[in-house]
CSV table of N, CA and C in Angstrom, one decimal:
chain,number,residue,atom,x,y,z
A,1,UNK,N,24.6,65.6,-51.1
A,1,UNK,CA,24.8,64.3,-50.5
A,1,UNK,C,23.8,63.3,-51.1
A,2,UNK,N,24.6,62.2,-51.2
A,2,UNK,CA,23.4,60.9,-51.5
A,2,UNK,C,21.9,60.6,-50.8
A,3,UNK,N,21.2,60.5,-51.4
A,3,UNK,CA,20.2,60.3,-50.7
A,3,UNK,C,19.8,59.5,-49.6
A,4,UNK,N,20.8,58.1,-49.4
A,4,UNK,CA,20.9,57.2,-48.5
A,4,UNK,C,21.2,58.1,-47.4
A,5,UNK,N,22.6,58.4,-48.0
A,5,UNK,CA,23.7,59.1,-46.9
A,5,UNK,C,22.1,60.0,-45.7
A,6,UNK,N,21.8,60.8,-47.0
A,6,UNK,CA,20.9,61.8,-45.5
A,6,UNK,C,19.5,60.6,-44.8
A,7,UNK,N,19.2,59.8,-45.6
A,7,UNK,CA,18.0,58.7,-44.5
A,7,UNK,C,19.1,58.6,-43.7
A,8,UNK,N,20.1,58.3,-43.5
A,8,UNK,CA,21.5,57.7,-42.5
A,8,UNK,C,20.7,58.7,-40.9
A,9,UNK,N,21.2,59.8,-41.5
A,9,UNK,CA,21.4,61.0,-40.7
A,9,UNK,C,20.2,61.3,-40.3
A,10,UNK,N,18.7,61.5,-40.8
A,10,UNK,CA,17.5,61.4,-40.3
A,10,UNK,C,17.2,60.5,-39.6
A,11,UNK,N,16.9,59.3,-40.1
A,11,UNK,CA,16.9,58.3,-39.5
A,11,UNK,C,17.5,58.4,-37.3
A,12,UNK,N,18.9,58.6,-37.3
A,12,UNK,CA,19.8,58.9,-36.7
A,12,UNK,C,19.5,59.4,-35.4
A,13,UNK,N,18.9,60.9,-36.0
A,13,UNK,CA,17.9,61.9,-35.5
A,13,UNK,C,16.5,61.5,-35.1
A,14,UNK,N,16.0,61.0,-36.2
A,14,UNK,CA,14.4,60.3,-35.5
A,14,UNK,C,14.4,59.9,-34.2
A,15,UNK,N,15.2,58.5,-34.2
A,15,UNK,CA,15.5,57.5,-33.5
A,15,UNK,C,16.3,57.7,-32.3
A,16,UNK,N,16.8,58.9,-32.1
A,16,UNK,CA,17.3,58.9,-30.9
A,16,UNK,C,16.3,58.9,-29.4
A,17,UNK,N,16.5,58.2,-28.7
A,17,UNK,CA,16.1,58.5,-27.1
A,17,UNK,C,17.4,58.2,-26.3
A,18,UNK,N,16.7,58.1,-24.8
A,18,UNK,CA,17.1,58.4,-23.6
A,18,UNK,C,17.8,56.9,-23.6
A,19,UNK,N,17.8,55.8,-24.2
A,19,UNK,CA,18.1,54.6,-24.1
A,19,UNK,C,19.2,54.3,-25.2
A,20,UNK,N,19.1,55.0,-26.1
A,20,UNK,CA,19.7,55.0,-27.7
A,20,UNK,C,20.0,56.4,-28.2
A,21,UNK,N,21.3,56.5,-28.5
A,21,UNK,CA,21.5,58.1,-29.4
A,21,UNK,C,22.8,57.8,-29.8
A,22,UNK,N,22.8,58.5,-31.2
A,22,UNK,CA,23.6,58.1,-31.8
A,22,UNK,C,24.2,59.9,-32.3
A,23,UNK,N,25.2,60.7,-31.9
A,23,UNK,CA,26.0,61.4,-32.1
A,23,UNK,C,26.9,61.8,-32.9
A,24,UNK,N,26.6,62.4,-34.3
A,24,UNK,CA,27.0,62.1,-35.7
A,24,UNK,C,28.0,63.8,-35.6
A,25,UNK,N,29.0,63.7,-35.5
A,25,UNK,CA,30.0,64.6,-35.6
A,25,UNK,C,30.8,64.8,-37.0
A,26,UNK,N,31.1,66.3,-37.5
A,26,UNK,CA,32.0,65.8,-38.8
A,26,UNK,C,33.2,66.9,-38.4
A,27,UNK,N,33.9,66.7,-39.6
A,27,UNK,CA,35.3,67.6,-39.3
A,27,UNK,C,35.3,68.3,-40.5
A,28,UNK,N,35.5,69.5,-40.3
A,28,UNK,CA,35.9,70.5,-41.7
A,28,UNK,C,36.8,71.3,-41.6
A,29,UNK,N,37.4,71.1,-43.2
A,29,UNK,CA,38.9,72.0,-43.5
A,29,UNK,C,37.9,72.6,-44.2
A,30,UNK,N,38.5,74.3,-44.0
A,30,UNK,CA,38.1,75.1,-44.8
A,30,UNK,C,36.9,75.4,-45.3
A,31,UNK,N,35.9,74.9,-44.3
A,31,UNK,CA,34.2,74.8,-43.8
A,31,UNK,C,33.9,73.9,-45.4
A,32,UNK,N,35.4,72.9,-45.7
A,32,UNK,CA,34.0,71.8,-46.3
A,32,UNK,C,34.2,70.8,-45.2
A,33,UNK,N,33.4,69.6,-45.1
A,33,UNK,CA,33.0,68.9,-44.6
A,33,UNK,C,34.1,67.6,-45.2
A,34,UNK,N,34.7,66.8,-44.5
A,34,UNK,CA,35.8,65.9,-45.4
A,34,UNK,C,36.1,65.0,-44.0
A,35,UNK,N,35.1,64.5,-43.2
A,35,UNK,CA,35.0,63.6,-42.6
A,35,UNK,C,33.7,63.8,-41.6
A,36,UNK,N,33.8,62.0,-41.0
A,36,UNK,CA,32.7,62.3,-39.8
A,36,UNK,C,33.0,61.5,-38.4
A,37,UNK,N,32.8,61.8,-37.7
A,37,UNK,CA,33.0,60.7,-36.6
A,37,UNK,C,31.6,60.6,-35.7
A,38,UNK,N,31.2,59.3,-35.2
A,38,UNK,CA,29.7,58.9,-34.8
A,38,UNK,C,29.9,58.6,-33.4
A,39,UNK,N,29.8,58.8,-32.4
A,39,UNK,CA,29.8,58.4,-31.3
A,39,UNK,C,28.1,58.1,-30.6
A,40,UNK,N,27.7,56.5,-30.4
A,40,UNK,CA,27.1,55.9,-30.0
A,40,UNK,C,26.8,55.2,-28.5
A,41,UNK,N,25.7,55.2,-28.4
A,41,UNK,CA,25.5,53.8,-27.2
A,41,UNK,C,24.2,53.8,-26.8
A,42,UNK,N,24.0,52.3,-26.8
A,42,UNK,CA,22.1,51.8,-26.3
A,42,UNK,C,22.8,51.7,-24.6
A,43,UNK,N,21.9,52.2,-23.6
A,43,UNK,CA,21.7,52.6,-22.4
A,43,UNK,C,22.7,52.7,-21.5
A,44,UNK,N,23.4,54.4,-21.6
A,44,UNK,CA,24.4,54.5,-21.6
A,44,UNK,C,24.7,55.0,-20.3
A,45,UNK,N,23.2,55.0,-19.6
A,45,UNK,CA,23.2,55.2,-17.9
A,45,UNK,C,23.6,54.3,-17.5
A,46,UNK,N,23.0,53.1,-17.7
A,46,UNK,CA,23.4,51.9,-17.2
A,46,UNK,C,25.1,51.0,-17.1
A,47,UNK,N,25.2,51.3,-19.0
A,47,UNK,CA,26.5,50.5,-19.1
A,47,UNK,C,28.1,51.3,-19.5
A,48,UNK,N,27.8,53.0,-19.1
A,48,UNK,CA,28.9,53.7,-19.4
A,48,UNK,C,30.0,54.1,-20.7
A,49,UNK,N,28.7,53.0,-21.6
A,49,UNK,CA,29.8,52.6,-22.8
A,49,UNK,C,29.1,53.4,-24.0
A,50,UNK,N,30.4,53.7,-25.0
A,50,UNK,CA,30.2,54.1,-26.2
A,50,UNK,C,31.2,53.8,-27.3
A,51,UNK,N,30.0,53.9,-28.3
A,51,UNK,CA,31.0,53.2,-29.8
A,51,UNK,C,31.6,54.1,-30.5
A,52,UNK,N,32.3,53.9,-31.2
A,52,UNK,CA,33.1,55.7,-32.3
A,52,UNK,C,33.0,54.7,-33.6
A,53,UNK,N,33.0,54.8,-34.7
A,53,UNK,CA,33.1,55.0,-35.8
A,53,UNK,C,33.4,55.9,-36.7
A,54,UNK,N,34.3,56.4,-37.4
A,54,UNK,CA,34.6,57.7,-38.5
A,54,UNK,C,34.8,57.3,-39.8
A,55,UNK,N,35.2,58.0,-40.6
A,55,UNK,CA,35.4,58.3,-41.5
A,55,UNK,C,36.4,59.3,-42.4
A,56,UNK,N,37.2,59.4,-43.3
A,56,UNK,CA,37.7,60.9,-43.5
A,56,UNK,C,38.3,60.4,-45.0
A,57,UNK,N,37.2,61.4,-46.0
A,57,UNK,CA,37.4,61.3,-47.4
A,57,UNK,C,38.7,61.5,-47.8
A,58,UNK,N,39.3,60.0,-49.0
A,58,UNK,CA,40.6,59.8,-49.6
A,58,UNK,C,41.4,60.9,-49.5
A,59,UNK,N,40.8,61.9,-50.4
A,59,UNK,CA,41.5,63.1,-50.5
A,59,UNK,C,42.4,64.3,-49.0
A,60,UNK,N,41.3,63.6,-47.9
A,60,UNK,CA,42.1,64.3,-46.8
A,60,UNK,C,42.8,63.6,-46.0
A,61,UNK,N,42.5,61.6,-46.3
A,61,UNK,CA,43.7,61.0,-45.3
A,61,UNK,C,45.2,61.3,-45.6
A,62,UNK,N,45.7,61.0,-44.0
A,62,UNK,CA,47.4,61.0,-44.1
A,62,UNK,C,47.3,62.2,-43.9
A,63,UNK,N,46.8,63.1,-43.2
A,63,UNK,CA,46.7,64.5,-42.7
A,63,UNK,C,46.4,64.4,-41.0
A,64,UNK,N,46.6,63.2,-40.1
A,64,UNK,CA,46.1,63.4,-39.5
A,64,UNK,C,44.5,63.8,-39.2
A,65,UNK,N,44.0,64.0,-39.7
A,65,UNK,CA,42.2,64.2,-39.6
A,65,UNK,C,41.7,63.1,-38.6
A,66,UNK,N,41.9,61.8,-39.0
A,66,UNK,CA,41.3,60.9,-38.4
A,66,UNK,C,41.8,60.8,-36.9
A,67,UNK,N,43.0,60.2,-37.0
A,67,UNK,CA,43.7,61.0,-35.5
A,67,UNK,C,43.3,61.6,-34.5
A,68,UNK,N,42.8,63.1,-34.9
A,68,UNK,CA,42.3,64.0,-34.2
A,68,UNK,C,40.8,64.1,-34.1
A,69,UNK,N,40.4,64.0,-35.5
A,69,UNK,CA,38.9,63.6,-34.7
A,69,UNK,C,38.5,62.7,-33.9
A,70,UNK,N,39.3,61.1,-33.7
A,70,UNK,CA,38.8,60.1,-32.7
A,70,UNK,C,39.0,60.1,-31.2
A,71,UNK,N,40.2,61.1,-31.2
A,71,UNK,CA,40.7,61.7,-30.2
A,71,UNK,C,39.8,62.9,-29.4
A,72,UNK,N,39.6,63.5,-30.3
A,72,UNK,CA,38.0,64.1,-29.8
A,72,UNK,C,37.0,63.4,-29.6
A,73,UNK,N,36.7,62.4,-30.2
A,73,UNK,CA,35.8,61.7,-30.1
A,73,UNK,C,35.5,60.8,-28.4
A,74,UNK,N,37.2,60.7,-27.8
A,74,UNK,CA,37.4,60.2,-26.8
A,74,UNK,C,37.3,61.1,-25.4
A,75,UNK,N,38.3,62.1,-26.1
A,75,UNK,CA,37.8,63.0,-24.8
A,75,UNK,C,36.5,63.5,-24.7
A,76,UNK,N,35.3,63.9,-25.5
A,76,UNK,CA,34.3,63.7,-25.2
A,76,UNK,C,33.6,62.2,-24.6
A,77,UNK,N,33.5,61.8,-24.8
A,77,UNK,CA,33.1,60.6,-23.9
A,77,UNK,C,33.5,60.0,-22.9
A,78,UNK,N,35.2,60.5,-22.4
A,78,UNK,CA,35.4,60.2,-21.1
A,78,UNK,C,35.8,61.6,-20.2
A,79,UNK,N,36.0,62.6,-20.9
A,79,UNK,CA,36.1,63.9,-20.1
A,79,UNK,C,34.8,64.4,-20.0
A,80,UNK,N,34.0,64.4,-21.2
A,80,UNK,CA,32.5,65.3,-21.0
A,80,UNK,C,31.7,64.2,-20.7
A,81,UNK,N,31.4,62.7,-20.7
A,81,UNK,CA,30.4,61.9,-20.8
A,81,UNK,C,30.4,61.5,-19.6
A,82,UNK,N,32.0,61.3,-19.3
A,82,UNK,CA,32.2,60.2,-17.9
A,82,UNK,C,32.0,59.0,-17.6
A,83,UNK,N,32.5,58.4,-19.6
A,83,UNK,CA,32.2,56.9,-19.8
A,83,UNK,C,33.1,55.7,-19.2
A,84,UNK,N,33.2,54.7,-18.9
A,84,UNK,CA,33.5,53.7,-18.2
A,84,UNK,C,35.0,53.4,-19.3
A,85,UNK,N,34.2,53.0,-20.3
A,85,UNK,CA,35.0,52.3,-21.7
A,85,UNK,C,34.5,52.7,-22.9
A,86,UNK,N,35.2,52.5,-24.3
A,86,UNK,CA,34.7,53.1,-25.4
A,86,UNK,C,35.2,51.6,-26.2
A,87,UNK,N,34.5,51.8,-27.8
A,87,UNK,CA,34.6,50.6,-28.2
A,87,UNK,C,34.8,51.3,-29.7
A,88,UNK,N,35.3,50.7,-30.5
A,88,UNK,CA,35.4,50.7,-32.3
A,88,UNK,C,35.8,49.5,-33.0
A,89,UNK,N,35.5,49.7,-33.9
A,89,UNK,CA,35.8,48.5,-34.8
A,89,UNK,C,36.4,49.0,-36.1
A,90,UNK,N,37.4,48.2,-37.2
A,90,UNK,CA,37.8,48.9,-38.7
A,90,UNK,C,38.2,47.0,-39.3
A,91,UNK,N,37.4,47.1,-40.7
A,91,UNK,CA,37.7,46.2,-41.3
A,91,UNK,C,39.5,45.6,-41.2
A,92,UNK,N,39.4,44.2,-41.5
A,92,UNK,CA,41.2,43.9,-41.4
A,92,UNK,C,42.0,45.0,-42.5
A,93,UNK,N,41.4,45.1,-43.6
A,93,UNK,CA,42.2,45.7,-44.7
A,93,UNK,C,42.1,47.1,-44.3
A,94,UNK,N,41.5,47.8,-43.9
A,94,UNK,CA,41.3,49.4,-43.7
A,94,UNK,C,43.1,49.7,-43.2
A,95,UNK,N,44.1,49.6,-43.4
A,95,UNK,CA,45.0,49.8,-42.9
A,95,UNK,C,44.9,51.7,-41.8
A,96,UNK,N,44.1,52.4,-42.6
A,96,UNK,CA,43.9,53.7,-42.6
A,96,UNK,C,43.8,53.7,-41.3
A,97,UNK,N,42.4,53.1,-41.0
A,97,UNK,CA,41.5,53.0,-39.9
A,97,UNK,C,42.3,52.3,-38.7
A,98,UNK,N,42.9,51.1,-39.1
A,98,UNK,CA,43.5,50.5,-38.3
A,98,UNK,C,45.1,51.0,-37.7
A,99,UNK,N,45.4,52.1,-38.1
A,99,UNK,CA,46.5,52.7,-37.9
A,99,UNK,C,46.1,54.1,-36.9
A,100,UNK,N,44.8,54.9,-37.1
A,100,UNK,CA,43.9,55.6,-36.2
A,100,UNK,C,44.0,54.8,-34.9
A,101,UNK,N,43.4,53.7,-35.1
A,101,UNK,CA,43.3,53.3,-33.5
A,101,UNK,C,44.6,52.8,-32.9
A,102,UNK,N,45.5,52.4,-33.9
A,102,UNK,CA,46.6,51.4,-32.9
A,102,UNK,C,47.6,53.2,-32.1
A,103,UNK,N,47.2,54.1,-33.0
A,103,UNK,CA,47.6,55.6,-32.3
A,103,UNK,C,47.3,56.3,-30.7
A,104,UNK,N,45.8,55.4,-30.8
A,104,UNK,CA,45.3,55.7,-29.3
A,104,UNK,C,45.0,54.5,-28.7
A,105,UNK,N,44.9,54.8,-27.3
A,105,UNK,CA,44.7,53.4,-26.2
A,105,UNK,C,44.2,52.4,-26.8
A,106,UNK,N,43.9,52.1,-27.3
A,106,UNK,CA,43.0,51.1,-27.5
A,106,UNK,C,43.9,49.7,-27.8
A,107,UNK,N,42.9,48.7,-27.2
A,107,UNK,CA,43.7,47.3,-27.5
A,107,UNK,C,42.7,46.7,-28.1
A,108,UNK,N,43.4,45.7,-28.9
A,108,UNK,CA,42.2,45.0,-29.7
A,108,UNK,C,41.4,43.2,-29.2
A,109,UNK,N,40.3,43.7,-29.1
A,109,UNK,CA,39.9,42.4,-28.3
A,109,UNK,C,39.3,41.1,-28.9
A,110,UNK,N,38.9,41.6,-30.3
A,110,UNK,CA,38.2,40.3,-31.3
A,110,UNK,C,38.6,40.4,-32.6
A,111,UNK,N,38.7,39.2,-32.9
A,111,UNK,CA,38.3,39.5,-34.9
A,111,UNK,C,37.0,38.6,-34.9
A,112,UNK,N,36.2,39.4,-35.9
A,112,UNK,CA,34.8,38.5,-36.2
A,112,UNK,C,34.7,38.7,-37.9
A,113,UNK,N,33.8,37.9,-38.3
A,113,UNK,CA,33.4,38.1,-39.9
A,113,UNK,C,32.3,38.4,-40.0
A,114,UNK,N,32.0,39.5,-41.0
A,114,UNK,CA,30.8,40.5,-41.0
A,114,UNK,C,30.9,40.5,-42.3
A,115,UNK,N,29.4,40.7,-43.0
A,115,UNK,CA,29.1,40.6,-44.0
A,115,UNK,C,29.4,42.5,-44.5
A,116,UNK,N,30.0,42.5,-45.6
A,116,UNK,CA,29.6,43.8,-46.3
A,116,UNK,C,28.7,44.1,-46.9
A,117,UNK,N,29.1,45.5,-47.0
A,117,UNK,CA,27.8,45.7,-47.6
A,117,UNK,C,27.3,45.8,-49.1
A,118,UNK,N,28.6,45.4,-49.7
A,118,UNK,CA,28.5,45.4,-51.4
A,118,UNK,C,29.3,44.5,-51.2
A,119,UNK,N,29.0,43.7,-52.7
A,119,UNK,CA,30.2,42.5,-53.6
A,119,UNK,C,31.8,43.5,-53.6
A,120,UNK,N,31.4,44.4,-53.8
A,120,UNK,CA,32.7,45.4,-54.3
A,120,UNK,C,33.7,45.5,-52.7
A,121,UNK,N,33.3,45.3,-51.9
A,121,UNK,CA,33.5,45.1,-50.6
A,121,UNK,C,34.1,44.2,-49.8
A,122,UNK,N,33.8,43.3,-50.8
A,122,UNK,CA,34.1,42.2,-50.1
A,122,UNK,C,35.6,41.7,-50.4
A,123,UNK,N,36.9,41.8,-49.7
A,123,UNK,CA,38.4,41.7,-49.9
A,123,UNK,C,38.8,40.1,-49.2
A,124,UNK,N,39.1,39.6,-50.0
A,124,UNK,CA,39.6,38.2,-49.5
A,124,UNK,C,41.0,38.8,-48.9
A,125,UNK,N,41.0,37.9,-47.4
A,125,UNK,CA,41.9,38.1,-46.6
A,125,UNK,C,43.3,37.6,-47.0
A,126,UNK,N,44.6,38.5,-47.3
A,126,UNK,CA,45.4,37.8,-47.5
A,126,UNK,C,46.9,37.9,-46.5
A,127,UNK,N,46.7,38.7,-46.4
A,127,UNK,CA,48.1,39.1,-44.7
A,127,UNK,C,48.0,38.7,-43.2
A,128,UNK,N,46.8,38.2,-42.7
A,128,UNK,CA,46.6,38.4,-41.5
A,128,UNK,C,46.0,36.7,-41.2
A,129,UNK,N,46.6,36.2,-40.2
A,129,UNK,CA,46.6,35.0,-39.4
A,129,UNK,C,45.1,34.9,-39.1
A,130,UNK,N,45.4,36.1,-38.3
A,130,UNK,CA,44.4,35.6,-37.3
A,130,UNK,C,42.4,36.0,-38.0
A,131,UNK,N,42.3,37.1,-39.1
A,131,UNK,CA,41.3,37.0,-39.5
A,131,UNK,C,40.7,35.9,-40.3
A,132,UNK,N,39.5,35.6,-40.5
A,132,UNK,CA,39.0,34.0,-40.8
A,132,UNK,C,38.5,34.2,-42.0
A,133,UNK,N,38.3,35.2,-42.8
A,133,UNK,CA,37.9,35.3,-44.5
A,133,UNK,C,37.8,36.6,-44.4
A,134,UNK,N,36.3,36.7,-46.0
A,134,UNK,CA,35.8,38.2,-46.2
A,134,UNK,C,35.2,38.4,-44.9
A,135,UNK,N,36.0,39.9,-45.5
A,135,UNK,CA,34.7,40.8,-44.1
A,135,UNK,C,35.1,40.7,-42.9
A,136,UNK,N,36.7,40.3,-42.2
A,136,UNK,CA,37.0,40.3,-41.2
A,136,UNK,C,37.3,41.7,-40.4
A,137,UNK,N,36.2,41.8,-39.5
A,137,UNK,CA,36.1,43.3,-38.3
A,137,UNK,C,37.4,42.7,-37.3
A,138,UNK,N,37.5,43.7,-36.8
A,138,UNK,CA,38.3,44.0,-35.5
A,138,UNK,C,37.8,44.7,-35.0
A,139,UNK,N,37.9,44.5,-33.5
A,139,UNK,CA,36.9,45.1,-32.6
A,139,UNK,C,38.5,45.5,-31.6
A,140,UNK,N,38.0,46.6,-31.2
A,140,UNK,CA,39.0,47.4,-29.9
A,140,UNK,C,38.7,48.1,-29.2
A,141,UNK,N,39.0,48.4,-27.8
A,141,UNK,CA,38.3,49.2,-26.5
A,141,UNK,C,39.4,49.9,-25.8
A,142,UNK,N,39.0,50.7,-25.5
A,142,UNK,CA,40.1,51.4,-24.8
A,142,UNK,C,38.9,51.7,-23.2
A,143,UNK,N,39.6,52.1,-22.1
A,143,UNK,CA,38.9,52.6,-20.8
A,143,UNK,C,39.4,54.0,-20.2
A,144,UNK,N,38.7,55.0,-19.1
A,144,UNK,CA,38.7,55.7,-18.4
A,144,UNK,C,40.0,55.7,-18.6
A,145,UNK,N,40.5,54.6,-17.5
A,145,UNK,CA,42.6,54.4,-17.0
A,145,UNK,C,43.6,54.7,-18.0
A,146,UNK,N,42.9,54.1,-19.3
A,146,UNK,CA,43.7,54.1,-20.4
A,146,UNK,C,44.1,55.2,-20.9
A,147,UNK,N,42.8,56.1,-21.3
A,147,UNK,CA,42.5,57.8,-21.7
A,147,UNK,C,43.2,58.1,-21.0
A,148,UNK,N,43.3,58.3,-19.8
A,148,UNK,CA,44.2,59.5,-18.8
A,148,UNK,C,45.6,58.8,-18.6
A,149,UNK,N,46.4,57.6,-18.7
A,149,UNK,CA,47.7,57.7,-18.7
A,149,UNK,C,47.8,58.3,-20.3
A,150,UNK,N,47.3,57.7,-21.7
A,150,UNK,CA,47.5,58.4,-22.7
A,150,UNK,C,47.9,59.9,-23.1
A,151,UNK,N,46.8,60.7,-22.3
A,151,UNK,CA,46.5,62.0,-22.4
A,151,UNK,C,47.1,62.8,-21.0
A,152,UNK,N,47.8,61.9,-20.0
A,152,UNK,CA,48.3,62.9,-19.1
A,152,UNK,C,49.7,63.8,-19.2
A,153,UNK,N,49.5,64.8,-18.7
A,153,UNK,CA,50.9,66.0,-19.2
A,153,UNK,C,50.5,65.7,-20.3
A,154,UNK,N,50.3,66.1,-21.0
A,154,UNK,CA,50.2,66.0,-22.5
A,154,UNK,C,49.7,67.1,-23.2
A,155,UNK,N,49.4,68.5,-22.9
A,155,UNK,CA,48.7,69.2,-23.0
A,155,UNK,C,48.1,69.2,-24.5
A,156,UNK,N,49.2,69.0,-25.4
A,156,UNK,CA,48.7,69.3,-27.2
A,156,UNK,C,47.7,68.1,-27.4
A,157,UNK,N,47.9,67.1,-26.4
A,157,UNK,CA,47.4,65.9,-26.8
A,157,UNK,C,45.6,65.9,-26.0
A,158,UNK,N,45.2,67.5,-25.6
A,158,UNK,CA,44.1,67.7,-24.6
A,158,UNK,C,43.4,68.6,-25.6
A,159,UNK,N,42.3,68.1,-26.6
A,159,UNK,CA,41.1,68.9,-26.7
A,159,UNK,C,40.6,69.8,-26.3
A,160,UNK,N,40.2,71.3,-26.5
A,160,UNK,CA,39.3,72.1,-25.9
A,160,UNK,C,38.5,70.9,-24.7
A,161,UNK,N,38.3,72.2,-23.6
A,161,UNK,CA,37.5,71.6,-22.4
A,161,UNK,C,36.0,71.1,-23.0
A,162,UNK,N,35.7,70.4,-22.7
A,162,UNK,CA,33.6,69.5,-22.9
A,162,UNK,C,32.9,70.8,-21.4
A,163,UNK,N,32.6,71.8,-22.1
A,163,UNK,CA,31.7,72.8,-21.4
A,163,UNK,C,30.4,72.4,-21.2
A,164,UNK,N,30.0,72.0,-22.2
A,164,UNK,CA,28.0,71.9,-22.2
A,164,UNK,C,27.5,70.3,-22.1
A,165,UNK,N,28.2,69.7,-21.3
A,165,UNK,CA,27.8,68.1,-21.0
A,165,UNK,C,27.0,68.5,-19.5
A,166,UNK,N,27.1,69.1,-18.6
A,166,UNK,CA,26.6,68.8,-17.1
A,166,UNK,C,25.0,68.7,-17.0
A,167,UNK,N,24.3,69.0,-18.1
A,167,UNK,CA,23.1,68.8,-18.3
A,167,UNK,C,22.6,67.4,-18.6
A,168,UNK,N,23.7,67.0,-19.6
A,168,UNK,CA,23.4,65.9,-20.5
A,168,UNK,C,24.0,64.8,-19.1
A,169,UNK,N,25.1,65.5,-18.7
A,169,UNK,CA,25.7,63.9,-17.8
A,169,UNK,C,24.2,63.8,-16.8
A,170,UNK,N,23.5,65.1,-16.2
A,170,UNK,CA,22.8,64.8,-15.3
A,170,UNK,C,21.1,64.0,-16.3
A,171,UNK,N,21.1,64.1,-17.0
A,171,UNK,CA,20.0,63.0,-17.7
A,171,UNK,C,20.1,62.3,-18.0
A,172,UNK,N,21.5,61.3,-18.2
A,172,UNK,CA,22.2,60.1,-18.5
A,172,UNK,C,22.6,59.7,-16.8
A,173,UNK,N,22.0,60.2,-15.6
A,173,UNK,CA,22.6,59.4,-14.4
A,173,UNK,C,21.6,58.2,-13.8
């Protein structure tokens, strides 16, 4: 791994408390590693909420991967966490990304413009109305209500059960 990449993940680790933690999850075919998904939130006693962000290297999109990991990513936080609402964001162009989420509850509630993080990054907007230049995010939330009409009867559509949270929910109350 890049050297950045692992300050990411230290970092990550350092910096977690009781107010702030950030939940770096990956997905493996065939015990390599070929994605990640991050599930976040600053004071999550308080405001119920958490962020997802993923990932899933070129070679294994269009496999469903991402799909399934964000989906895990959900039922953990509203079956094991017992979060209020969850939140994500995917650049305008990420079609990838942006086709993950329009898969699950989630509705989309902003476009904002965000700086990238390289020149190489930076995609002038050319399909979409409503984004306002480079670097246009989209932001989307899904809730509790949403998860469970999505995922009811649904059984294929139900993750292994969240066994080892009752600890964690009772130090997050």
């Amino acid at each position: 791994m890049e050297r950045n990449t692992l300050r990411f993940y230290w970092r990550s680790r350092a910096e977690t408390t009781i107010e702030h933690w950030d939940l770096q999850l990956c997905a493996l075919v065939d015990d390599v590693v070929v994605g990640m998904c991050s599930v976040a939130a600053d004071d999550f006693a308080v405001h119920r909420h958490a962020e997802t962000g993923s990932w899933v290297g070129r070679r294994y999109q269009r496999r469903g991967i991402g799909r399934e990991m964000r989906h895990a990513a959900l039922h953990l936080i509203f079956a094991g966490l017992e979060a209020d609402h969850a939140t994500t964001g995917a650049w305008h162009d990420n079609a990838a990304s942006l086709a993950v989420t329009r898969a699950l509850p989630y509705t989309q509630t902003a476009t904002a413009v965000q700086p990238r993080r390289t020149a190489r990054e930076r995609v002038p907007v050319h399909d979409d109305a409503d984004a306002v230049g480079d670097g246009a995010s989209r932001r989307h939330r899904t809730d509790q209500y949403r998860w469970g009409v999505h995922t009811a009867g649904d059984r294929a559509a139900q993750p292994a059960s969240v066994q080892s949270s009752t600890a964690w929910r009772a130090w997050h109350r």
